[in-house]
mmCIF file of C-alpha atoms and ligand atoms in Angstrom:
data_model
loop_
_atom_site.group_PDB
_atom_site.id
_atom_site.type_symbol
_atom_site.label_atom_id
_atom_site.label_comp_id
_atom_site.label_asym_id
_atom_site.label_seq_id
_atom_site.Cartn_x
_atom_site.Cartn_y
_atom_site.Cartn_z
ATOM 1 C CA MET A 1 14.851 24.617 -20.912
ATOM 2 C CA SER A 2 13.225 27.978 -21.712
ATOM 3 C CA GLU A 3 9.923 28.859 -20.096
ATOM 4 C CA THR A 4 8.208 28.623 -23.468
ATOM 5 C CA ALA A 5 9.568 25.132 -24.034
ATOM 6 C CA THR A 6 8.453 24.093 -20.527
ATOM 7 C CA ASN A 7 4.963 25.338 -21.233
ATOM 8 C CA VAL A 8 4.843 23.485 -24.508
ATOM 9 C CA GLN A 9 5.935 20.284 -22.757
ATOM 10 C CA LYS A 10 3.340 20.757 -20.013
ATOM 11 C CA LYS A 11 0.587 21.083 -22.563
ATOM 12 C CA THR A 12 1.647 18.030 -24.526
ATOM 13 C CA LEU A 13 2.286 15.713 -21.568
ATOM 14 C CA PRO A 14 -0.751 13.394 -21.403
ATOM 15 C CA ASP A 15 -2.522 13.092 -18.030
ATOM 16 C CA ALA A 16 0.105 15.290 -16.339
ATOM 17 C CA GLN A 17 0.025 15.821 -12.570
ATOM 18 C CA THR A 18 2.307 18.039 -10.524
ATOM 19 C CA VAL A 19 4.597 16.630 -7.832
ATOM 20 C CA LEU A 20 3.918 18.485 -4.568
ATOM 21 C CA SER A 21 6.386 16.888 -2.146
ATOM 22 C CA VAL A 22 8.911 14.065 -1.987
ATOM 23 C CA ARG A 23 10.327 12.240 1.019
ATOM 24 C CA HIS A 24 13.156 9.731 0.973
ATOM 25 C CA TRP A 25 12.896 7.108 3.717
ATOM 26 C CA THR A 26 15.884 4.906 2.877
ATOM 27 C CA ASP A 27 18.291 4.338 -0.019
ATOM 28 C CA THR A 28 15.618 2.154 -1.587
ATOM 29 C CA LEU A 29 12.301 3.723 -0.542
ATOM 30 C CA PHE A 30 10.618 7.080 -1.075
ATOM 31 C CA SER A 31 7.131 8.539 -1.025
ATOM 32 C CA PHE A 32 5.673 11.477 -2.885
ATOM 33 C CA ARG A 33 2.487 13.471 -3.139
ATOM 34 C CA CYS A 34 1.045 14.925 -6.318
ATOM 35 C CA SER A 35 -2.014 16.764 -7.526
ATOM 36 C CA ARG A 36 -5.191 14.716 -8.016
ATOM 37 C CA PRO A 37 -6.892 14.691 -11.413
ATOM 38 C CA GLN A 38 -10.362 16.169 -11.100
ATOM 39 C CA SER A 39 -11.796 13.198 -12.945
ATOM 40 C CA LEU A 40 -10.219 10.618 -10.611
ATOM 41 C CA ARG A 41 -12.611 8.787 -8.307
ATOM 42 C CA PHE A 42 -11.231 5.680 -6.654
ATOM 43 C CA ARG A 43 -11.923 3.232 -3.872
ATOM 44 C CA SER A 44 -9.274 3.171 -1.136
ATOM 45 C CA GLY A 45 -6.902 0.265 -1.893
ATOM 46 C CA GLU A 46 -6.965 0.572 -5.691
ATOM 47 C CA PHE A 47 -3.998 1.184 -7.995
ATOM 48 C CA VAL A 48 -3.349 3.319 -11.066
ATOM 49 C CA MET A 49 -0.720 3.459 -13.803
ATOM 50 C CA LEU A 50 1.810 6.262 -13.407
ATOM 51 C CA GLY A 51 5.190 7.200 -14.775
ATOM 52 C CA LEU A 52 7.307 9.506 -16.901
ATOM 53 C CA LEU A 53 8.094 10.012 -20.562
ATOM 54 C CA ASP A 54 10.984 7.866 -21.762
ATOM 55 C CA GLU A 55 13.914 9.150 -23.823
ATOM 56 C CA ARG A 56 11.852 8.846 -27.014
ATOM 57 C CA GLY A 57 8.950 10.793 -25.524
ATOM 58 C CA LYS A 58 6.737 7.753 -24.949
ATOM 59 C CA PRO A 59 4.958 7.196 -21.620
ATOM 60 C CA LEU A 60 6.777 4.688 -19.389
ATOM 61 C CA LEU A 61 4.108 3.612 -16.925
ATOM 62 C CA ARG A 62 3.978 1.194 -13.972
ATOM 63 C CA ALA A 63 1.228 0.061 -11.607
ATOM 64 C CA TYR A 64 1.174 1.982 -8.302
ATOM 65 C CA SER A 65 -1.157 1.571 -5.344
ATOM 66 C CA ILE A 66 -2.666 4.855 -4.253
ATOM 67 C CA ALA A 67 -1.434 5.239 -0.664
ATOM 68 C CA SER A 68 -3.718 8.157 0.202
ATOM 69 C CA PRO A 69 -7.377 7.660 1.111
ATOM 70 C CA ASN A 70 -10.162 8.476 -1.347
ATOM 71 C CA TRP A 71 -11.190 11.648 0.541
ATOM 72 C CA ASP A 72 -7.779 13.308 0.173
ATOM 73 C CA ASP A 73 -7.453 16.260 -2.240
ATOM 74 C CA GLU A 74 -3.943 15.108 -3.132
ATOM 75 C CA LEU A 75 -2.558 11.702 -4.068
ATOM 76 C CA GLU A 76 0.243 9.912 -2.233
ATOM 77 C CA PHE A 77 2.439 7.075 -3.461
ATOM 78 C CA TYR A 78 5.066 4.938 -1.728
ATOM 79 C CA SER A 79 7.785 3.666 -4.014
ATOM 80 C CA ILE A 80 10.739 1.351 -4.298
ATOM 81 C CA LYS A 81 13.943 2.598 -5.982
ATOM 82 C CA VAL A 82 15.193 -0.146 -8.276
ATOM 83 C CA PRO A 83 18.751 0.977 -9.238
ATOM 84 C CA ASP A 84 18.450 -0.130 -12.869
ATOM 85 C CA GLY A 85 14.650 -0.102 -12.993
ATOM 86 C CA PRO A 86 13.377 1.550 -16.171
ATOM 87 C CA LEU A 87 10.976 3.795 -14.250
ATOM 88 C CA THR A 88 12.200 4.109 -10.671
ATOM 89 C CA SER A 89 15.859 4.773 -11.586
ATOM 90 C CA ARG A 90 14.426 8.099 -12.839
ATOM 91 C CA LEU A 91 11.280 8.516 -10.750
ATOM 92 C CA GLN A 92 13.370 8.565 -7.565
ATOM 93 C CA HIS A 93 14.812 11.930 -8.683
ATOM 94 C CA ILE A 94 11.493 13.798 -9.018
ATOM 95 C CA GLN A 95 11.236 17.145 -7.232
ATOM 96 C CA PRO A 96 8.288 19.337 -6.224
ATOM 97 C CA GLY A 97 7.026 21.141 -9.325
ATOM 98 C CA ASP A 98 7.959 18.300 -11.693
ATOM 99 C CA GLU A 99 5.271 16.556 -13.674
ATOM 100 C CA ILE A 100 4.424 12.874 -13.770
ATOM 101 C CA ILE A 101 1.934 11.015 -15.926
ATOM 102 C CA LEU A 102 -1.023 9.467 -14.128
ATOM 103 C CA ARG A 103 -3.772 7.558 -15.913
ATOM 104 C CA PRO A 104 -6.991 8.201 -13.967
ATOM 105 C CA LYS A 105 -8.320 4.639 -14.295
ATOM 106 C CA PRO A 106 -8.151 2.991 -10.872
ATOM 107 C CA VAL A 107 -8.517 -0.786 -10.518
ATOM 108 C CA GLY A 108 -7.764 -3.480 -7.964
ATOM 109 C CA THR A 109 -9.052 -6.156 -5.626
ATOM 110 C CA LEU A 110 -7.926 -4.764 -2.262
ATOM 111 C CA VAL A 111 -11.237 -3.010 -1.728
ATOM 112 C CA HIS A 112 -14.018 -3.341 0.824
ATOM 113 C CA ASP A 113 -16.466 -4.328 -1.921
ATOM 114 C CA ALA A 114 -14.581 -7.591 -2.511
ATOM 115 C CA LEU A 115 -15.080 -8.790 1.076
ATOM 116 C CA LEU A 116 -18.205 -10.063 2.810
ATOM 117 C CA PRO A 117 -19.080 -8.304 6.082
ATOM 118 C CA GLY A 118 -16.980 -9.389 9.073
ATOM 119 C CA LYS A 119 -15.796 -8.317 12.512
ATOM 120 C CA ARG A 120 -12.002 -8.188 12.145
ATOM 121 C CA LEU A 121 -10.027 -7.011 9.124
ATOM 122 C CA TRP A 122 -6.375 -8.058 8.692
ATOM 123 C CA PHE A 123 -4.011 -6.102 6.429
ATOM 124 C CA LEU A 124 -1.027 -8.425 5.730
ATOM 125 C CA SER A 125 1.936 -6.850 3.939
ATOM 126 C CA THR A 126 5.644 -6.821 3.242
ATOM 127 C CA GLY A 127 7.776 -4.002 1.805
ATOM 128 C CA THR A 128 5.910 -1.561 -0.444
ATOM 129 C CA GLY A 129 2.897 -3.866 -0.118
ATOM 130 C CA ILE A 130 1.826 -1.592 2.724
ATOM 131 C CA ALA A 131 0.862 1.106 0.167
ATOM 132 C CA PRO A 132 -2.793 0.077 -0.427
ATOM 133 C CA PHE A 133 -3.229 -0.316 3.328
ATOM 134 C CA ALA A 134 -1.831 3.177 3.910
ATOM 135 C CA SER A 135 -4.929 4.233 1.997
ATOM 136 C CA LEU A 136 -7.364 1.879 3.721
ATOM 137 C CA VAL A 137 -6.217 2.630 7.298
ATOM 138 C CA ARG A 138 -6.976 6.293 6.613
ATOM 139 C CA ASP A 139 -10.473 5.592 5.303
ATOM 140 C CA PRO A 140 -13.344 6.003 7.826
ATOM 141 C CA GLU A 141 -15.244 3.231 6.024
ATOM 142 C CA THR A 142 -12.683 0.729 7.363
ATOM 143 C CA TYR A 143 -13.646 1.547 10.962
ATOM 144 C CA GLU A 144 -17.348 1.776 10.199
ATOM 145 C CA LYS A 145 -17.282 -1.740 8.761
ATOM 146 C CA TYR A 146 -15.040 -3.530 11.290
ATOM 147 C CA GLU A 147 -14.690 -3.778 15.073
ATOM 148 C CA GLN A 148 -10.956 -4.543 14.907
ATOM 149 C CA VAL A 149 -8.407 -3.682 12.221
ATOM 150 C CA ILE A 150 -4.943 -5.265 12.319
ATOM 151 C CA LEU A 151 -2.079 -3.978 10.159
ATOM 152 C CA MET A 152 0.836 -6.442 9.923
ATOM 153 C CA HIS A 153 3.846 -5.111 8.010
ATOM 154 C CA THR A 154 7.155 -6.933 7.741
ATOM 155 C CA CYS A 155 10.435 -5.685 6.306
ATOM 156 C CA ARG A 156 14.013 -6.763 6.562
ATOM 157 C CA THR A 157 15.169 -3.709 8.553
ATOM 158 C CA ARG A 158 13.751 -1.168 11.005
ATOM 159 C CA ALA A 159 14.251 1.806 8.693
ATOM 160 C CA GLU A 160 12.054 0.130 6.083
ATOM 161 C CA LEU A 161 9.174 0.235 8.572
ATOM 162 C CA ASP A 162 9.425 4.007 9.150
ATOM 163 C CA TYR A 163 6.870 5.087 6.534
ATOM 164 C CA GLY A 164 4.198 2.834 8.010
ATOM 165 C CA ARG A 165 5.092 3.632 11.608
ATOM 166 C CA GLU A 166 4.903 7.386 11.080
ATOM 167 C CA LEU A 167 1.637 7.036 9.232
ATOM 168 C CA VAL A 168 -0.007 5.038 12.013
ATOM 169 C CA GLU A 169 1.297 7.398 14.704
ATOM 170 C CA GLY A 170 -0.099 10.352 12.731
ATOM 171 C CA LEU A 171 -3.502 8.686 12.476
ATOM 172 C CA ARG A 172 -4.053 8.869 16.194
ATOM 173 C CA GLU A 173 -3.813 12.675 16.044
ATOM 174 C CA ASP A 174 -5.817 12.990 12.838
ATOM 175 C CA PRO A 175 -8.973 15.095 13.414
ATOM 176 C CA LEU A 176 -11.015 13.059 10.919
ATOM 177 C CA ILE A 177 -10.024 9.577 11.940
ATOM 178 C CA GLY A 178 -8.237 9.766 15.332
ATOM 179 C CA GLU A 179 -11.269 8.846 17.430
ATOM 180 C CA MET A 180 -12.377 6.057 15.095
ATOM 181 C CA VAL A 181 -8.952 4.431 15.219
ATOM 182 C CA GLU A 182 -8.663 4.488 19.012
ATOM 183 C CA GLY A 183 -8.896 0.957 20.390
ATOM 184 C CA LYS A 184 -9.698 -0.477 16.947
ATOM 185 C CA LEU A 185 -6.451 -0.316 14.991
ATOM 186 C CA HIS A 186 -3.694 -2.749 16.000
ATOM 187 C CA TYR A 187 -0.354 -2.105 14.333
ATOM 188 C CA TYR A 188 2.062 -5.058 14.218
ATOM 189 C CA PRO A 189 5.342 -4.147 12.471
ATOM 190 C CA THR A 190 8.124 -6.749 12.410
ATOM 191 C CA THR A 191 11.644 -7.083 11.043
ATOM 192 C CA THR A 192 13.358 -10.233 9.865
ATOM 193 C CA ARG A 193 17.002 -9.298 9.390
ATOM 194 C CA GLU A 194 17.613 -6.654 12.032
ATOM 195 C CA ALA A 195 16.766 -6.833 15.727
ATOM 196 C CA SER A 196 13.658 -4.853 16.752
ATOM 197 C CA GLU A 197 10.909 -4.965 19.381
ATOM 198 C CA ARG A 198 8.943 -7.430 17.283
ATOM 199 C CA MET A 199 10.441 -9.846 14.833
ATOM 200 C CA GLY A 200 9.519 -12.588 12.399
ATOM 201 C CA ARG A 201 7.692 -13.151 9.142
ATOM 202 C CA VAL A 202 3.960 -12.467 8.928
ATOM 203 C CA THR A 203 3.429 -16.127 8.053
ATOM 204 C CA ASP A 204 5.323 -17.408 11.102
ATOM 205 C CA ASN A 205 3.626 -14.951 13.471
ATOM 206 C CA LEU A 206 0.245 -16.090 12.193
ATOM 207 C CA THR A 207 0.847 -19.837 12.315
ATOM 208 C CA SER A 208 2.631 -19.810 15.688
ATOM 209 C CA GLY A 209 -0.230 -17.798 17.172
ATOM 210 C CA LYS A 210 2.235 -15.128 18.341
ATOM 211 C CA VAL A 211 0.403 -12.169 16.798
ATOM 212 C CA PHE A 212 -2.883 -13.201 18.424
ATOM 213 C CA ALA A 213 -1.232 -13.638 21.814
ATOM 214 C CA ASP A 214 0.735 -10.366 21.575
ATOM 215 C CA LEU A 215 -2.368 -8.346 20.641
ATOM 216 C CA GLY A 216 -4.736 -10.159 23.007
ATOM 217 C CA LEU A 217 -6.924 -11.283 20.106
ATOM 218 C CA GLU A 218 -8.630 -14.632 19.802
ATOM 219 C CA GLY A 219 -6.946 -16.891 17.236
ATOM 220 C CA PRO A 220 -6.641 -18.371 14.745
ATOM 221 C CA MET A 221 -8.656 -16.617 12.047
ATOM 222 C CA ASP A 222 -12.209 -17.818 11.591
ATOM 223 C CA PRO A 223 -14.183 -17.395 8.341
ATOM 224 C CA ALA A 224 -17.227 -16.377 10.383
ATOM 225 C CA ARG A 225 -15.356 -13.431 11.885
ATOM 226 C CA ASP A 226 -12.123 -12.611 10.036
ATOM 227 C CA ARG A 227 -11.455 -10.900 6.728
ATOM 228 C CA ALA A 228 -7.999 -10.346 5.222
ATOM 229 C CA MET A 229 -6.281 -8.338 2.518
ATOM 230 C CA VAL A 230 -2.831 -9.502 1.394
ATOM 231 C CA CYS A 231 -0.165 -7.552 -0.502
ATOM 232 C CA GLY A 232 3.473 -8.584 -0.922
ATOM 233 C CA SER A 233 5.770 -10.524 -3.226
ATOM 234 C CA LEU A 234 4.319 -13.493 -5.109
ATOM 235 C CA ALA A 235 6.007 -15.926 -2.682
ATOM 236 C CA PHE A 236 4.565 -14.066 0.304
ATOM 237 C CA ASN A 237 1.097 -13.938 -1.209
ATOM 238 C CA LEU A 238 1.127 -17.677 -1.968
ATOM 239 C CA ASP A 239 2.310 -18.599 1.526
ATOM 240 C CA VAL A 240 -0.292 -16.371 3.190
ATOM 241 C CA LYS A 241 -3.043 -17.681 0.904
ATOM 242 C CA ALA A 242 -2.234 -21.261 1.970
ATOM 243 C CA ILE A 243 -2.529 -20.276 5.641
ATOM 244 C CA LEU A 244 -5.806 -18.422 5.165
ATOM 245 C CA GLU A 245 -7.316 -21.213 3.081
ATOM 246 C CA GLY A 246 -6.211 -23.680 5.770
ATOM 247 C CA TRP A 247 -8.292 -21.680 8.224
ATOM 248 C CA GLY A 248 -11.282 -21.875 5.894
ATOM 249 C CA LEU A 249 -11.189 -18.381 4.357
ATOM 250 C CA ARG A 250 -12.016 -18.200 0.638
ATOM 251 C CA GLU A 251 -10.582 -15.784 -1.912
ATOM 252 C CA GLY A 252 -12.959 -13.019 -2.992
ATOM 253 C CA ALA A 253 -13.155 -10.656 -5.946
ATOM 254 C CA ASN A 254 -15.082 -7.528 -6.865
ATOM 255 C CA SER A 255 -17.644 -9.675 -8.660
ATOM 256 C CA ASP A 256 -17.719 -12.390 -5.992
ATOM 257 C CA PRO A 257 -16.964 -11.123 -2.473
ATOM 258 C CA ALA A 258 -15.624 -13.632 0.069
ATOM 259 C CA GLU A 259 -13.295 -13.685 3.087
ATOM 260 C CA TYR A 260 -9.915 -12.549 1.741
ATOM 261 C CA VAL A 261 -8.347 -10.774 -1.241
ATOM 262 C CA VAL A 262 -4.802 -10.657 -2.621
ATOM 263 C CA GLU A 263 -2.782 -8.396 -4.874
ATOM 264 C CA LYS A 264 0.864 -8.506 -5.920
ATOM 265 C CA ALA A 265 2.971 -5.631 -4.561
ATOM 266 C CA PHE A 266 5.148 -6.006 -7.673
ATOM 267 C CA VAL A 267 5.832 -8.420 -10.495
ATOM 268 C CA GLY A 268 9.125 -10.243 -9.863
ATOM 269 C CA GLU A 269 11.816 -11.333 -12.297
ATOM 270 C CA GLY A 270 10.613 -13.970 -14.738
ATOM 271 C CA ILE A 271 7.056 -14.033 -13.394
HETATM 272 P P1 FAD B 301 10.600 -2.894 -13.033
HETATM 273 O O1 FAD B 301 11.208 -3.330 -14.330
HETATM 274 O O2 FAD B 301 9.143 -2.717 -12.982
HETATM 275 O O3 FAD B 301 11.025 -3.919 -11.886
HETATM 276 C C1 FAD B 301 12.338 -4.445 -11.856
HETATM 277 C C2 FAD B 301 12.417 -5.478 -10.725
HETATM 278 O O4 FAD B 301 12.423 -4.777 -9.475
HETATM 279 C C3 FAD B 301 11.209 -6.422 -10.629
HETATM 280 O O5 FAD B 301 11.371 -7.524 -11.489
HETATM 281 C C4 FAD B 301 11.217 -6.782 -9.186
HETATM 282 O O6 FAD B 301 12.131 -7.834 -8.953
HETATM 283 C C5 FAD B 301 11.743 -5.520 -8.482
HETATM 284 N N1 FAD B 301 10.649 -4.688 -7.950
HETATM 285 C C6 FAD B 301 9.793 -3.894 -8.650
HETATM 286 N N2 FAD B 301 8.934 -3.255 -7.835
HETATM 287 C C7 FAD B 301 9.250 -3.661 -6.578
HETATM 288 C C8 FAD B 301 8.704 -3.351 -5.305
HETATM 289 N N3 FAD B 301 7.684 -2.492 -5.171
HETATM 290 N N4 FAD B 301 9.249 -3.924 -4.231
HETATM 291 C C9 FAD B 301 10.301 -4.788 -4.364
HETATM 292 N N5 FAD B 301 10.849 -5.106 -5.551
HETATM 293 C C10 FAD B 301 10.335 -4.562 -6.643
HETATM 294 N N6 FAD B 301 5.769 -0.474 -6.608
HETATM 295 C C11 FAD B 301 5.928 0.447 -5.654
HETATM 296 O O7 FAD B 301 7.060 0.824 -5.367
HETATM 297 N N7 FAD B 301 4.862 0.971 -4.978
HETATM 298 C C12 FAD B 301 3.586 0.579 -5.237
HETATM 299 O O8 FAD B 301 2.645 1.081 -4.629
HETATM 300 C C13 FAD B 301 3.389 -0.419 -6.239
HETATM 301 N N8 FAD B 301 2.144 -0.880 -6.529
HETATM 302 C C14 FAD B 301 2.004 -1.883 -7.451
HETATM 303 C C15 FAD B 301 0.735 -2.433 -7.672
HETATM 304 C C16 FAD B 301 0.564 -3.485 -8.568
HETATM 305 C C17 FAD B 301 -0.804 -4.069 -8.806
HETATM 306 C C18 FAD B 301 1.696 -3.999 -9.274
HETATM 307 C C19 FAD B 301 1.560 -5.135 -10.259
HETATM 308 C C20 FAD B 301 2.938 -3.436 -9.085
HETATM 309 C C21 FAD B 301 3.118 -2.397 -8.161
HETATM 310 N N9 FAD B 301 4.377 -1.836 -7.922
HETATM 311 C C22 FAD B 301 4.529 -0.905 -6.936
HETATM 312 C C23 FAD B 301 5.544 -2.203 -8.735
HETATM 313 C C24 FAD B 301 5.720 -1.165 -9.857
HETATM 314 O O9 FAD B 301 4.700 -1.372 -10.816
HETATM 315 C C25 FAD B 301 7.108 -1.224 -10.547
HETATM 316 O O10 FAD B 301 7.507 -2.538 -10.740
HETATM 317 C C26 FAD B 301 8.159 -0.485 -9.757
HETATM 318 O O11 FAD B 301 7.829 0.879 -9.707
HETATM 319 C C27 FAD B 301 9.565 -0.590 -10.378
HETATM 320 O O12 FAD B 301 9.503 -0.091 -11.705
HETATM 321 P P2 FAD B 301 10.824 -0.087 -12.600
HETATM 322 O O13 FAD B 301 10.429 0.236 -13.986
HETATM 323 O O14 FAD B 301 11.864 0.780 -11.955
HETATM 324 O O15 FAD B 301 11.350 -1.584 -12.509
HETATM 325 P P1 A2P B 302 13.029 -12.710 5.204
HETATM 326 O O1 A2P B 302 14.030 -11.664 5.570
HETATM 327 O O2 A2P B 302 12.931 -13.797 6.236
HETATM 328 O O3 A2P B 302 13.239 -13.250 3.813
HETATM 329 P P2 A2P B 302 11.968 -9.115 0.318
HETATM 330 O O4 A2P B 302 12.771 -7.861 0.538
HETATM 331 O O5 A2P B 302 12.814 -10.314 0.032
HETATM 332 O O6 A2P B 302 10.811 -8.951 -0.635
HETATM 333 O O7 A2P B 302 11.287 -9.416 1.726
HETATM 334 C C1 A2P B 302 10.544 -8.451 2.425
HETATM 335 C C2 A2P B 302 10.098 -9.070 3.729
HETATM 336 O O8 A2P B 302 9.185 -10.116 3.449
HETATM 337 C C3 A2P B 302 11.253 -9.692 4.502
HETATM 338 O O9 A2P B 302 11.081 -9.381 5.862
HETATM 339 C C4 A2P B 302 11.110 -11.163 4.209
HETATM 340 O O10 A2P B 302 11.558 -12.000 5.246
HETATM 341 C C5 A2P B 302 9.616 -11.309 4.064
HETATM 342 N N1 A2P B 302 9.259 -12.415 3.195
HETATM 343 C C6 A2P B 302 9.803 -12.712 1.992
HETATM 344 N N2 A2P B 302 9.223 -13.802 1.460
HETATM 345 C C7 A2P B 302 8.298 -14.223 2.341
HETATM 346 C C8 A2P B 302 7.373 -15.302 2.362
HETATM 347 N N3 A2P B 302 7.301 -16.180 1.350
HETATM 348 N N4 A2P B 302 6.574 -15.436 3.439
HETATM 349 C C9 A2P B 302 6.644 -14.558 4.458
HETATM 350 N N5 A2P B 302 7.493 -13.519 4.497
HETATM 351 C C10 A2P B 302 8.316 -13.347 3.451
#
């Protein structure tokens, strides 16, 4: 494409943002950073619509949790690669300098505003469901509001945990947040289909009491003390909801804050 044609395309691409870096974590997972629209204000934990132009020049957009915190000058996203997925079969090939479309209209329920004040905040996730929590664990407000913050993330294999692990390790050295995190953030990564230091589903580790025992935290959850945010597949979300409700936590929303909130990490086949 000639430079002139590139310029023309740049001008006509609606809500264009520039890809700044891309990192591939596994055959099925990658993350990328892009420029942040000047008009975009968001609460850590929210999602936006982003994508590319399709073959006919129409925007092909999907929901994506913003993985970076709201103070960051750039935006970060953590993405699946669905081999025949309309968007991610192409999005996985983006390179620094490429443009993506990003609608600057953030929404979502995984936000502090949707929870009543509490002492402990649980982030419960599987797979790319860690993305909104990658934002929230980097937000000082999280540590100002809670005495203890627990990030549970479960994947099938160890390599699928790498994005989250590296992020949490980096937090401890972060000049803005390092001191706030110290002694407050408990990271509990587990695998289910490959041996690792810690194993088992989030649901099983909650109901058996294992996570509380391993972290030296009083269990089970108590609506007077605990708050939770949940993000995974529909099946995961439903199973976790049942556990939380069994412990007396009620689902909250932006308009009606309560003890826990849920969001789907993706919409599955036929749902
Ligand atoms: P699609 O046609 O959208 O999906 C094809 C199939 O792939 C789906 O039916 C499902 O079975 C599977 N699938 C899609 N996304 C995932 C996923 N993330 N994990 C496991 N299986 C999946 N995706 C991200 O990768 N990162 C995010 O931060 C993210 N945030 C989201 C937030 C919300 C509120 C919702 C509703 C979805 C989110 N998604 C996220 C999913 C995303 O919108 C797309 O589905 C995904 O990018 C794949 O797009 P596609 O067009 O390639 O395939
Ligand atoms: P498992 O390996 O025991 O199925 P998936 O890739 O299928 O979305 O799963 C991602 C992770 O979430 C896997 O570790 C999987 O465990 C776990 N998981 C899937 N469904 C549930 C559920 N309903 N409750 C708890 N964990 C789940």
